[in-house]
PDB file of C-alpha atoms in Angstrom:
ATOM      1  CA  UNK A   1       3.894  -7.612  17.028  1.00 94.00           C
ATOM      2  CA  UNK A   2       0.575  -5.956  16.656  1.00 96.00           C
ATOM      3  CA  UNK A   3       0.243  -2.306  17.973  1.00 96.00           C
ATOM      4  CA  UNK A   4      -2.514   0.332  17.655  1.00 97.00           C
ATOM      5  CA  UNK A   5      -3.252   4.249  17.360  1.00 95.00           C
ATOM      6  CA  UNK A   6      -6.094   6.421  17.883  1.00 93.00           C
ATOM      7  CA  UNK A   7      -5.867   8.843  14.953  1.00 91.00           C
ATOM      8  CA  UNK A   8      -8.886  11.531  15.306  1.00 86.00           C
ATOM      9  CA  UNK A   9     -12.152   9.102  16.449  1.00 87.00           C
ATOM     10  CA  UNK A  10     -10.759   5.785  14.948  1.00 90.00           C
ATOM     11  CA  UNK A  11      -8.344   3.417  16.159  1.00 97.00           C
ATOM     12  CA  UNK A  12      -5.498   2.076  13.516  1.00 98.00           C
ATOM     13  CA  UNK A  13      -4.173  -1.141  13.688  1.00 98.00           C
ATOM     14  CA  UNK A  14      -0.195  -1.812  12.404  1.00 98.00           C
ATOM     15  CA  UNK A  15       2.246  -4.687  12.337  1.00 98.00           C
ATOM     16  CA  UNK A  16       5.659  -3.913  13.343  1.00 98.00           C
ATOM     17  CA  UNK A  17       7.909  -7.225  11.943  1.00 98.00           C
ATOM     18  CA  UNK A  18      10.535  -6.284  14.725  1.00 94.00           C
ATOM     19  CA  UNK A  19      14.337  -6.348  14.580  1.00 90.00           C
ATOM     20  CA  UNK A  20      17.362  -3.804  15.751  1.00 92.00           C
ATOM     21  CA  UNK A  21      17.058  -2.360  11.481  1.00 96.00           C
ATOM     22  CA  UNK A  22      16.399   0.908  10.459  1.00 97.00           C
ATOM     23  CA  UNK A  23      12.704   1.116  10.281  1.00 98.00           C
ATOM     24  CA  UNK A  24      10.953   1.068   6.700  1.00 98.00           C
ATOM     25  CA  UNK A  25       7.052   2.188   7.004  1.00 98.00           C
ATOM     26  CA  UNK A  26       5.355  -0.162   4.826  1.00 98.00           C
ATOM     27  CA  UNK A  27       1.273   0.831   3.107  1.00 98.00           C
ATOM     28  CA  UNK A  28      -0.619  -1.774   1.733  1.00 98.00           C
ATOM     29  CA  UNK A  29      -3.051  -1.873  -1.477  1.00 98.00           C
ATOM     30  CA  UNK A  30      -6.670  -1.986  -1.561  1.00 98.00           C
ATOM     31  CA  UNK A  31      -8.184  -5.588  -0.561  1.00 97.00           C
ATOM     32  CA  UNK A  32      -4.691  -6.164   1.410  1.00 97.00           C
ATOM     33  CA  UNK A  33      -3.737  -5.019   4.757  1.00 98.00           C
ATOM     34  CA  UNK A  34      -0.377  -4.964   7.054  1.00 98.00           C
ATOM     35  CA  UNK A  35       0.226  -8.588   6.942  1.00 97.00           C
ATOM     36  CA  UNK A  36       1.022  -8.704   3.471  1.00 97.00           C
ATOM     37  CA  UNK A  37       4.206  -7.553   3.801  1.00 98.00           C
ATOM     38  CA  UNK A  38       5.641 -10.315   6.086  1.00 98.00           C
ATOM     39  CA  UNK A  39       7.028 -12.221   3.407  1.00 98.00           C
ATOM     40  CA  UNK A  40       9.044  -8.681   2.345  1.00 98.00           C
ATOM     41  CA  UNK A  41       9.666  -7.953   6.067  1.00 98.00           C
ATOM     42  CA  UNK A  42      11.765 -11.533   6.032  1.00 97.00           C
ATOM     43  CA  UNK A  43      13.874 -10.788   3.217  1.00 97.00           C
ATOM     44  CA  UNK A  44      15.013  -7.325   4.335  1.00 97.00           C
ATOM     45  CA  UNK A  45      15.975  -8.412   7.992  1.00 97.00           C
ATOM     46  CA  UNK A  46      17.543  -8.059   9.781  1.00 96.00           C
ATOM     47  CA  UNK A  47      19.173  -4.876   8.141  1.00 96.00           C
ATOM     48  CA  UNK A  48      15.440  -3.406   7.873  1.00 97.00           C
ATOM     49  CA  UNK A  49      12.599  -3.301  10.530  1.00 98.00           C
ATOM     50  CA  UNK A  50       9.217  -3.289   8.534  1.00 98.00           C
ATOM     51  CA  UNK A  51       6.408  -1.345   9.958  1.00 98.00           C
ATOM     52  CA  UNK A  52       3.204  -1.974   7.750  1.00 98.00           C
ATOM     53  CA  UNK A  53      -0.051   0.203   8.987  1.00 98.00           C
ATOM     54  CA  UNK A  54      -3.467  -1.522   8.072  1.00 98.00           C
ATOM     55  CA  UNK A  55      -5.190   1.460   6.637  1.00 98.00           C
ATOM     56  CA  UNK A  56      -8.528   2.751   7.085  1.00 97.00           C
ATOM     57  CA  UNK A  57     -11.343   0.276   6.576  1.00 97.00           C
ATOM     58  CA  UNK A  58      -8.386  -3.231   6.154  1.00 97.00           C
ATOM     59  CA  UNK A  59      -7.356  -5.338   8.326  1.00 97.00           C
ATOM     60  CA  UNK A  60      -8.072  -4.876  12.287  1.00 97.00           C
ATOM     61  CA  UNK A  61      -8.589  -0.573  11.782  1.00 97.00           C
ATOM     62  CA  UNK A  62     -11.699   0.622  12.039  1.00 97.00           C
ATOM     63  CA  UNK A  63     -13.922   1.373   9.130  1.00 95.00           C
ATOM     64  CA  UNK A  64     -14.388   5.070   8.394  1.00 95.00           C
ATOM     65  CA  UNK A  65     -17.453   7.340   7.161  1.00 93.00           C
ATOM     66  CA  UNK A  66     -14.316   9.011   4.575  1.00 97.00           C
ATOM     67  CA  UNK A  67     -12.052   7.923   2.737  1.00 98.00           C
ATOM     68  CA  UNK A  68     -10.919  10.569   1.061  1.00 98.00           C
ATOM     69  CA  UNK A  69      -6.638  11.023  -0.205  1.00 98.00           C
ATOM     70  CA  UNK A  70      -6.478  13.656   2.998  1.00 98.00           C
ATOM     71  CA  UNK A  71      -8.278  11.063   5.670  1.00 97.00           C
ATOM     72  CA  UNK A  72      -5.919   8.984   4.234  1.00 98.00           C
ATOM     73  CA  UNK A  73      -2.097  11.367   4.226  1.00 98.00           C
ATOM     74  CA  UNK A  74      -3.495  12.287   7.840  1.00 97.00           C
ATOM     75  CA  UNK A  75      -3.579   8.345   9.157  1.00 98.00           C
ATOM     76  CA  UNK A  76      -0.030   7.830   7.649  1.00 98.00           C
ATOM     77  CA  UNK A  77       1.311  11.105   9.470  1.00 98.00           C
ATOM     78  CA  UNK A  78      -0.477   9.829  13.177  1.00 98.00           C
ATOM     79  CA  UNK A  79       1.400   6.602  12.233  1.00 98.00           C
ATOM     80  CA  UNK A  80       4.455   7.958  11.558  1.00 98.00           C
ATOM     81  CA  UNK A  81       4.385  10.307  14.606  1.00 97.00           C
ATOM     82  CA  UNK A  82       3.119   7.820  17.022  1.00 98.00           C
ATOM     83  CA  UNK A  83       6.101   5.581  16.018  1.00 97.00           C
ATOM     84  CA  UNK A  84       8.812   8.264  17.477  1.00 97.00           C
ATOM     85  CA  UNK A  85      11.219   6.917  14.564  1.00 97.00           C
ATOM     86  CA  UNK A  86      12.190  10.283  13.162  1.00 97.00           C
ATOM     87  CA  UNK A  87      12.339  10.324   9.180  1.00 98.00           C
ATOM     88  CA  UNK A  88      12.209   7.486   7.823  1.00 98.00           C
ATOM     89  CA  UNK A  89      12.007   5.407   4.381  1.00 98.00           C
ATOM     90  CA  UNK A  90       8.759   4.271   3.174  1.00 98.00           C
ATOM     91  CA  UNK A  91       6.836   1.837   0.737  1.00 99.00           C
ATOM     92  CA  UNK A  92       3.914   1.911  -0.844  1.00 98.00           C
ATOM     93  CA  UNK A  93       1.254  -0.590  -3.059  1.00 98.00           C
ATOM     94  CA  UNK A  94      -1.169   0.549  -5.114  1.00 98.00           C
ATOM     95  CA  UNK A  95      -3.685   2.868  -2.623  1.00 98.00           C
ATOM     96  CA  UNK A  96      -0.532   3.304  -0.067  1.00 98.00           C
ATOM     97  CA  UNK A  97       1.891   3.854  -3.257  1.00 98.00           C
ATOM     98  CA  UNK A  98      -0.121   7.077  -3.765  1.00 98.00           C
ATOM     99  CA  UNK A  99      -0.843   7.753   0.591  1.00 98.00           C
ATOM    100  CA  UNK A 100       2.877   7.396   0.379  1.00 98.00           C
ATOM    101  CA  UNK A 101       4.056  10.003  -2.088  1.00 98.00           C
ATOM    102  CA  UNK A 102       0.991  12.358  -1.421  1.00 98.00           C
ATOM    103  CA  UNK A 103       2.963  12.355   2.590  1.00 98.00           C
ATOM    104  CA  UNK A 104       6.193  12.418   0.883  1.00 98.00           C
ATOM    105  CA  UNK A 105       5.941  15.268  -1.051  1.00 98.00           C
ATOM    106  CA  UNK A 106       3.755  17.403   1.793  1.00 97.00           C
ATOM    107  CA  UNK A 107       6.325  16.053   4.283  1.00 97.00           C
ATOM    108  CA  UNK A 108       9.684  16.321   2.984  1.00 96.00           C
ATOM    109  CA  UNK A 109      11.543  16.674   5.669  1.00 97.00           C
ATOM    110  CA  UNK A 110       9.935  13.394   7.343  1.00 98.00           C
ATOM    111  CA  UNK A 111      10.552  10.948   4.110  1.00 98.00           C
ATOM    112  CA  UNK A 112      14.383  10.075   3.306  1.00 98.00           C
ATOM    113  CA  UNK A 113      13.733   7.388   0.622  1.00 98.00           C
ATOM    114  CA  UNK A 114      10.653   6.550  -1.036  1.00 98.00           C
ATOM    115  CA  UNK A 115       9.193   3.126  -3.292  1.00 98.00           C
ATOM    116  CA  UNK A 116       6.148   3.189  -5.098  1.00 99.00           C
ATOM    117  CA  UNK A 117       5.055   0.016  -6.621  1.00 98.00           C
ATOM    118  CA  UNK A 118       2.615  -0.326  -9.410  1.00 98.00           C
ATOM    119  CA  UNK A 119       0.521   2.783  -9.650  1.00 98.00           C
ATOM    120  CA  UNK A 120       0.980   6.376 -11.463  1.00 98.00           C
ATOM    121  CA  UNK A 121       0.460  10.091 -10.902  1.00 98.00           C
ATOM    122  CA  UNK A 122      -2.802   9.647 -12.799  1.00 98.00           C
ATOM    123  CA  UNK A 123      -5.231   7.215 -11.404  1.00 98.00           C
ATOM    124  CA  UNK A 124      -8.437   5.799 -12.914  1.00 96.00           C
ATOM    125  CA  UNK A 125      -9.365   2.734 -11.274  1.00 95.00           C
ATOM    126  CA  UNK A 126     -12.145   0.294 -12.110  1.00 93.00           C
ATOM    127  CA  UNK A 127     -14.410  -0.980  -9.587  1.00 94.00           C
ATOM    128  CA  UNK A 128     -15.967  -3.230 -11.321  1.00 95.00           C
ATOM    129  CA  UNK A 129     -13.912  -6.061  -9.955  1.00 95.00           C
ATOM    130  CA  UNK A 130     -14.890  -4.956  -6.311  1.00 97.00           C
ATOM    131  CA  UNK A 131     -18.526  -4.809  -6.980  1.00 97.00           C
ATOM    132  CA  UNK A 132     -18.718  -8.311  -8.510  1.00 96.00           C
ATOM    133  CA  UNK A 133     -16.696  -9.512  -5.421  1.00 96.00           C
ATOM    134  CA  UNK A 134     -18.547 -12.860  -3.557  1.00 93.00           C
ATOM    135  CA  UNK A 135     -19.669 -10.860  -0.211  1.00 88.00           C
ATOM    136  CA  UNK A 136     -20.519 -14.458   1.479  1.00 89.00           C
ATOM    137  CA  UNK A 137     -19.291 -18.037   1.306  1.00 95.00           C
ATOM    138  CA  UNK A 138     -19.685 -21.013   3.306  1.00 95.00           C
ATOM    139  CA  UNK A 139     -16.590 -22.161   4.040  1.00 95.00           C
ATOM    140  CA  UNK A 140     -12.526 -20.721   3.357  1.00 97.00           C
ATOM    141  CA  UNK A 141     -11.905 -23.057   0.408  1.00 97.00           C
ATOM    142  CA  UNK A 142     -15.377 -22.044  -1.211  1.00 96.00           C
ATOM    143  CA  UNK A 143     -14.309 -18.163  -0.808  1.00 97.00           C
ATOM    144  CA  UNK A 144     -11.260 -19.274  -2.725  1.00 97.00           C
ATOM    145  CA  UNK A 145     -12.683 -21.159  -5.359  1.00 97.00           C
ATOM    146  CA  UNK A 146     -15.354 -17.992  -5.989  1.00 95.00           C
ATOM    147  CA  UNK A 147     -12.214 -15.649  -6.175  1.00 96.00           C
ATOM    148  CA  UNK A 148     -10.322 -18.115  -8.792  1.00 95.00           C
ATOM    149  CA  UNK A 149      -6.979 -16.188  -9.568  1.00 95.00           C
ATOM    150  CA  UNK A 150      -7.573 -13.605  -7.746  1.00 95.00           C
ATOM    151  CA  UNK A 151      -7.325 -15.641  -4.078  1.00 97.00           C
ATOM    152  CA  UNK A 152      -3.502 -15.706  -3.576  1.00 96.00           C
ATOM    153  CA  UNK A 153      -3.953 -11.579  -3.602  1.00 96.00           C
ATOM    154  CA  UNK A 154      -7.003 -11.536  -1.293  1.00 96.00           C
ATOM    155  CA  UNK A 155      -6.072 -14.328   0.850  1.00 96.00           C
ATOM    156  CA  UNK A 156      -4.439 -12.270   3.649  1.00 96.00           C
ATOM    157  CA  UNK A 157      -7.979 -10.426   3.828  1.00 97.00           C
ATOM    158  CA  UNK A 158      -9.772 -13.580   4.476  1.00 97.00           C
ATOM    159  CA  UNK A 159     -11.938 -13.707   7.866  1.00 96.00           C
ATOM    160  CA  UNK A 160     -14.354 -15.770   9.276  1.00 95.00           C
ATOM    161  CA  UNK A 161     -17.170 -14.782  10.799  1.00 87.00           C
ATOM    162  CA  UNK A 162     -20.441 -16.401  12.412  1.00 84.00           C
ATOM    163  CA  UNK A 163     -22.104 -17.573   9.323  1.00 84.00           C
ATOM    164  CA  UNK A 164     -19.305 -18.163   7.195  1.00 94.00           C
ATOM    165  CA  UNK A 165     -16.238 -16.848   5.047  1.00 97.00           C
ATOM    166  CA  UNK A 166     -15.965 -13.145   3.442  1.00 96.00           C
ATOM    167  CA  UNK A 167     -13.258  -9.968   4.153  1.00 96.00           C
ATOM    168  CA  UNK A 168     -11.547  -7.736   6.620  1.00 96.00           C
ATOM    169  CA  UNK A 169     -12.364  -4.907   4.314  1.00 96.00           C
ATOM    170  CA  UNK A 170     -16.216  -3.462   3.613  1.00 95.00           C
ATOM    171  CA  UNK A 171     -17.014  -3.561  -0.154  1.00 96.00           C
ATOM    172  CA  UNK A 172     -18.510  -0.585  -0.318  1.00 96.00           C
ATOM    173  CA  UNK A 173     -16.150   1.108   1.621  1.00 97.00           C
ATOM    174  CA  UNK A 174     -13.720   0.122  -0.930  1.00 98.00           C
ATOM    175  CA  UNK A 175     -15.712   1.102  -3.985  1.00 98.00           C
ATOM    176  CA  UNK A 176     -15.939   4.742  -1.905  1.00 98.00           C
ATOM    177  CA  UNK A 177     -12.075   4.393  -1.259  1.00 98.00           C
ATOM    178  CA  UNK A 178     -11.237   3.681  -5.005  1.00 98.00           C
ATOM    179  CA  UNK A 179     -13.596   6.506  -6.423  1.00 98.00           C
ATOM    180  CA  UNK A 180     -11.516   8.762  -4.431  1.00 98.00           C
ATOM    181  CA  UNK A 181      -8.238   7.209  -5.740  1.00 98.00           C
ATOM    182  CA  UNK A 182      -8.952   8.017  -9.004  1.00 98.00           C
ATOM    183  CA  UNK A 183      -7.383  11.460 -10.126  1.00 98.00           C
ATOM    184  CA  UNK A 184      -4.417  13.840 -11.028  1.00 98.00           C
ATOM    185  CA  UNK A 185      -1.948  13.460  -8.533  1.00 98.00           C
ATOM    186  CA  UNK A 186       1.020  15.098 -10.493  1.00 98.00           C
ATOM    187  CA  UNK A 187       1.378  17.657  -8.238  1.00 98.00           C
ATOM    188  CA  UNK A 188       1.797  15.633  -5.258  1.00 98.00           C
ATOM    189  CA  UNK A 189       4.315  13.663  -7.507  1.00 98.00           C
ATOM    190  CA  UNK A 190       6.602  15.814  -8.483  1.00 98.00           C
ATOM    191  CA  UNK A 191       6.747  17.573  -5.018  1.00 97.00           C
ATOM    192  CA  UNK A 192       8.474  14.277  -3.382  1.00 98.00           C
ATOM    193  CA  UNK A 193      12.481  15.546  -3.137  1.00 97.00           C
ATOM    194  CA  UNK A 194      13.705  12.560  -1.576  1.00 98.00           C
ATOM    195  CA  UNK A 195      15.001   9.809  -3.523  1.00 98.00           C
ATOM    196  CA  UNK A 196      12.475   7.478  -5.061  1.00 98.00           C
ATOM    197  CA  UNK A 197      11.952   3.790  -6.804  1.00 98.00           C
ATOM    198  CA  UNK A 198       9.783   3.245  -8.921  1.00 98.00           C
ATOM    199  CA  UNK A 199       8.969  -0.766  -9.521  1.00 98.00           C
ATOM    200  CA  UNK A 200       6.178  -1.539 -12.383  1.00 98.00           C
ATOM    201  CA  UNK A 201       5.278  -4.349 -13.136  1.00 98.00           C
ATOM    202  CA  UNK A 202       5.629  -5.592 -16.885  1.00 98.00           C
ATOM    203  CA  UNK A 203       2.375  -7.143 -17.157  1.00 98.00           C
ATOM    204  CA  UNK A 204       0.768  -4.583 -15.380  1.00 97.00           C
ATOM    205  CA  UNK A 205      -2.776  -3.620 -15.536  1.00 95.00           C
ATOM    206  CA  UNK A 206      -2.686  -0.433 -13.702  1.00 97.00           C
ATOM    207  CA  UNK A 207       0.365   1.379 -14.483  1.00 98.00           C
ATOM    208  CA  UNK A 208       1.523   1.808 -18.097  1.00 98.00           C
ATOM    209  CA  UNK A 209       5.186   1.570 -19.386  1.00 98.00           C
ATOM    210  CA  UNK A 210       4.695   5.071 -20.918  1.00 98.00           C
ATOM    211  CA  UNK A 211       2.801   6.690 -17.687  1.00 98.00           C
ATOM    212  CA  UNK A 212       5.794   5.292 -15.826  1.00 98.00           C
ATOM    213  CA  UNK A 213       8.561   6.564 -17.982  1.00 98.00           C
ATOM    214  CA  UNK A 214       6.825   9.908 -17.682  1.00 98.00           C
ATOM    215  CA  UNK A 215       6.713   9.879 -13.712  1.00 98.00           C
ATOM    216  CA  UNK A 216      10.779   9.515 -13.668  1.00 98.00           C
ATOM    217  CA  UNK A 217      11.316  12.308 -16.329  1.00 98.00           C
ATOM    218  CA  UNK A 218       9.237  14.971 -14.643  1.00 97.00           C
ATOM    219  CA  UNK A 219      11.659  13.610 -11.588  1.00 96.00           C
ATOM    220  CA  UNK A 220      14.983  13.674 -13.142  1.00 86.00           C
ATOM    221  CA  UNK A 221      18.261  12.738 -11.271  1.00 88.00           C
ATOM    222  CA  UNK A 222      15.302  11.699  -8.381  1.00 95.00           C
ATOM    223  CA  UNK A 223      13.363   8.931  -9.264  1.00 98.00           C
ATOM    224  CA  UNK A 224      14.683   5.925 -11.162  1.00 97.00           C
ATOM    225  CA  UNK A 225      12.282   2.795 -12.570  1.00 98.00           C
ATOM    226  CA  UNK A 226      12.481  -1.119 -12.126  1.00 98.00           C
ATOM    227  CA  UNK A 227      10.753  -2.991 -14.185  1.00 98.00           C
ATOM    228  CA  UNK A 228       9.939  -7.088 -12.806  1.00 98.00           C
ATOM    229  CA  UNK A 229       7.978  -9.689 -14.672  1.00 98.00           C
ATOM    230  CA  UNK A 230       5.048  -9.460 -12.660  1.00 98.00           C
ATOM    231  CA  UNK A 231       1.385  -8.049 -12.494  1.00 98.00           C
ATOM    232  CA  UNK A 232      -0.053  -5.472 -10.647  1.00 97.00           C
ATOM    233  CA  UNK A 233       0.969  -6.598  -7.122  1.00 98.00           C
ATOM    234  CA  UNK A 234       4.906  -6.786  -7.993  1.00 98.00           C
ATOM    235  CA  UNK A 235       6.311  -8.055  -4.031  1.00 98.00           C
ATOM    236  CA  UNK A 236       3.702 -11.109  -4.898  1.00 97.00           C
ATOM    237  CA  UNK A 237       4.222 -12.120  -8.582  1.00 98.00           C
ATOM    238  CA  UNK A 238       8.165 -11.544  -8.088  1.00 98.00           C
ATOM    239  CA  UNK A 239       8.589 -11.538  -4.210  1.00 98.00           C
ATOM    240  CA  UNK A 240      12.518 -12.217  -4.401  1.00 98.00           C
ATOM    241  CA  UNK A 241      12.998  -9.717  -6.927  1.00 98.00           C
ATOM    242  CA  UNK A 242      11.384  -7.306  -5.756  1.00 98.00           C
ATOM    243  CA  UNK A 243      12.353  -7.954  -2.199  1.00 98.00           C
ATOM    244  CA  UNK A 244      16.315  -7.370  -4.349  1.00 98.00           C
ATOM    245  CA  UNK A 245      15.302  -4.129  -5.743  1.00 98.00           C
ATOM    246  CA  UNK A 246      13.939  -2.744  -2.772  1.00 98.00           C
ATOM    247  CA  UNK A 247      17.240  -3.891  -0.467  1.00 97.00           C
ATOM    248  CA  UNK A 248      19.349  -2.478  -3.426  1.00 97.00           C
ATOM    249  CA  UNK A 249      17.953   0.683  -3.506  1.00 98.00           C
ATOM    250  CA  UNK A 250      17.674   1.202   0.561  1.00 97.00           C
ATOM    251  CA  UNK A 251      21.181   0.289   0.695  1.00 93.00           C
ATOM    252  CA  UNK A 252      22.305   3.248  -1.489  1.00 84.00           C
ATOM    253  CA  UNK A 253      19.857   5.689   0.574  1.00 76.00           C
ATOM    254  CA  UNK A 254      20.071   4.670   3.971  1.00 65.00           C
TER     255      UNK A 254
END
C-alpha cells in the first residue's frame, strides 16, 4: 500500500508491505527508492511488516531545494512519527544507512535495533558515475542497454515520461545529495546505543573491510559485522542471505 506525509512544504511518499509483524522502517540508497525493498519485505513476512519511505527527491516524494544530512534525519523522524508505531527497528542502504544511524543515535529512545548495509562513518562518494548517467532514452530496453551492469540496481527508478525513458530521481539533485553525504559521521556513529548490524559487502566498493572493522570496535559489545559475497547493494547481489542475516539478527532484538 502506498501512503503519504507532508513533512515541512513537501509531501513524502512510503510503501508500507503490510502484514500483522512488528514494523521494520526500511531507507533506501541513492538512485533507489521504497520499492526496492519488496523482495526483502517477502522474505521477512509475515513475522516483519516493512515500511520503506522514498526519500527526498526518489521515487513519488517531491524533489527538494536541500538535501542536506539534517533535511534528511528530519524526513525520517516525520515518517516515523506519522506512522504512530512507537520505537521501532530500522534499515538502512547506502544514503538511508547513514539517515538511519544519524536518527538512531539523536533518537535513542525511538530506535530498538538498527542495520546498516554497505556504507561507513566516513563517507567520500564519487559522483562521477551520476554525472555520466544517460538523462534520456527512447525506449525502457534502450535505458537498460545505456546503463549495462548497472540496470538491475536502477531498474526500480525507471519511469516513463512523454518523450521517452529516464528516472524518478533528478541528477543533479543527486550529485547535490551525494556532495552532502560525503563526511565524518563518527560522531553520529558511535552515539547509536541500540543494538546494531553491520552487513558489508565483500566486494564492496564503498565500504572497506578495515573502515568496517573499525565501526564495530569503537561500538564494542553493540555492533557486530556480516560479511556476504556481494557488492555494494548487499539485499540485491545476495538477497536470501542477506534477507537471513537481517531475520537472524531481528529475531534476537525484537
Amino acid at each position: 500500500m502506498r501512503g503519504f506525509l507532508t513533512a515541512g512544504s513537501r509531501r513524502l511518499s512510503y510503501l508500507d508491505f503490510g502484514g500483522s509483524g512488528a514494523p521494520l522502517l526500511a531507507l533506501h540508497g541513492h538512485y533507489n527508492e521504497a520499492s526496492a525493498f519488496a523482495p526483502l519485505a517477502e522474505a521477512l513476512a509475515p513475522r516483519w511488516r516493512v515500511i520503506a519511505l522514498d526519500q527526498r527527491g526518489h521515487g513519488a516524494s517531491d524533489r527538494a531545494e536541500s538535501y542536506e544530512r539534517d533535511d534528511y534525519v528530519a524526513d525520517v523522524a516525520a515518517f516515523h512519527r506519522h506512522l504512530e508505531v512507537g520505537p521501532v527497528a530500522m534499515l538502512g542502504h547506502s544514503l538511508g544507512g547513514v539517515n538511519a544511524y544519524q536518527y538512531a543515535g539523536r533518537y535513542a529512545d525511538l530506535v530498538t535495533a538498527l542495520i546498516v548495509e554497505d556504507i561507513g562513518a566516513v563517507v567520500d562518494v564519487d559522483w562521477s558515475f551520476t554525472t555520466s548517467l544517460p538523462r534520456h532514452a527512447p525506449s525502457r530496453d534502450a535505458l537498460a542497454s545505456a546503463l549495462g551492469a548497472a540496470a538491475p540496481y536502477l531498474e526500480c527508478s525507471f519511469r516513463q515520461s512523454g518523450d521517452g525513458w529516464g528516472f524518478s530521481f533528478d541528477i543533479g539533485d543527486t550529485v547535490a545529495s551525494q556532495k552532502a553525504l560525503s563526511g565524518d559521521h563518527w560522531k553520529d556513529w558511535v552515539s547509536v546505543t541500540c543494538p546494531t548490524l553491520l552487513i558489508r559487502g565483500t566486494r564492496s566498493d564503498e565500504l572497506a573491510a578495515g573502515h568496517a572493522g573499525e565501526m564495530i570496535a569503537r561500538r564494542a559489545g553493540q555492533a557486530r559485522l556480516v560479511e556476504l559475497p556481494a557488492g555494494h547493494v548487499v539485499h540485491h547481489d545476495a538477497q536470501a542471505q542477506f534477507a537471513a542475516a537481517v531475520s537472524a539478527f531481528l529475531s534476537g532484538h525484537d
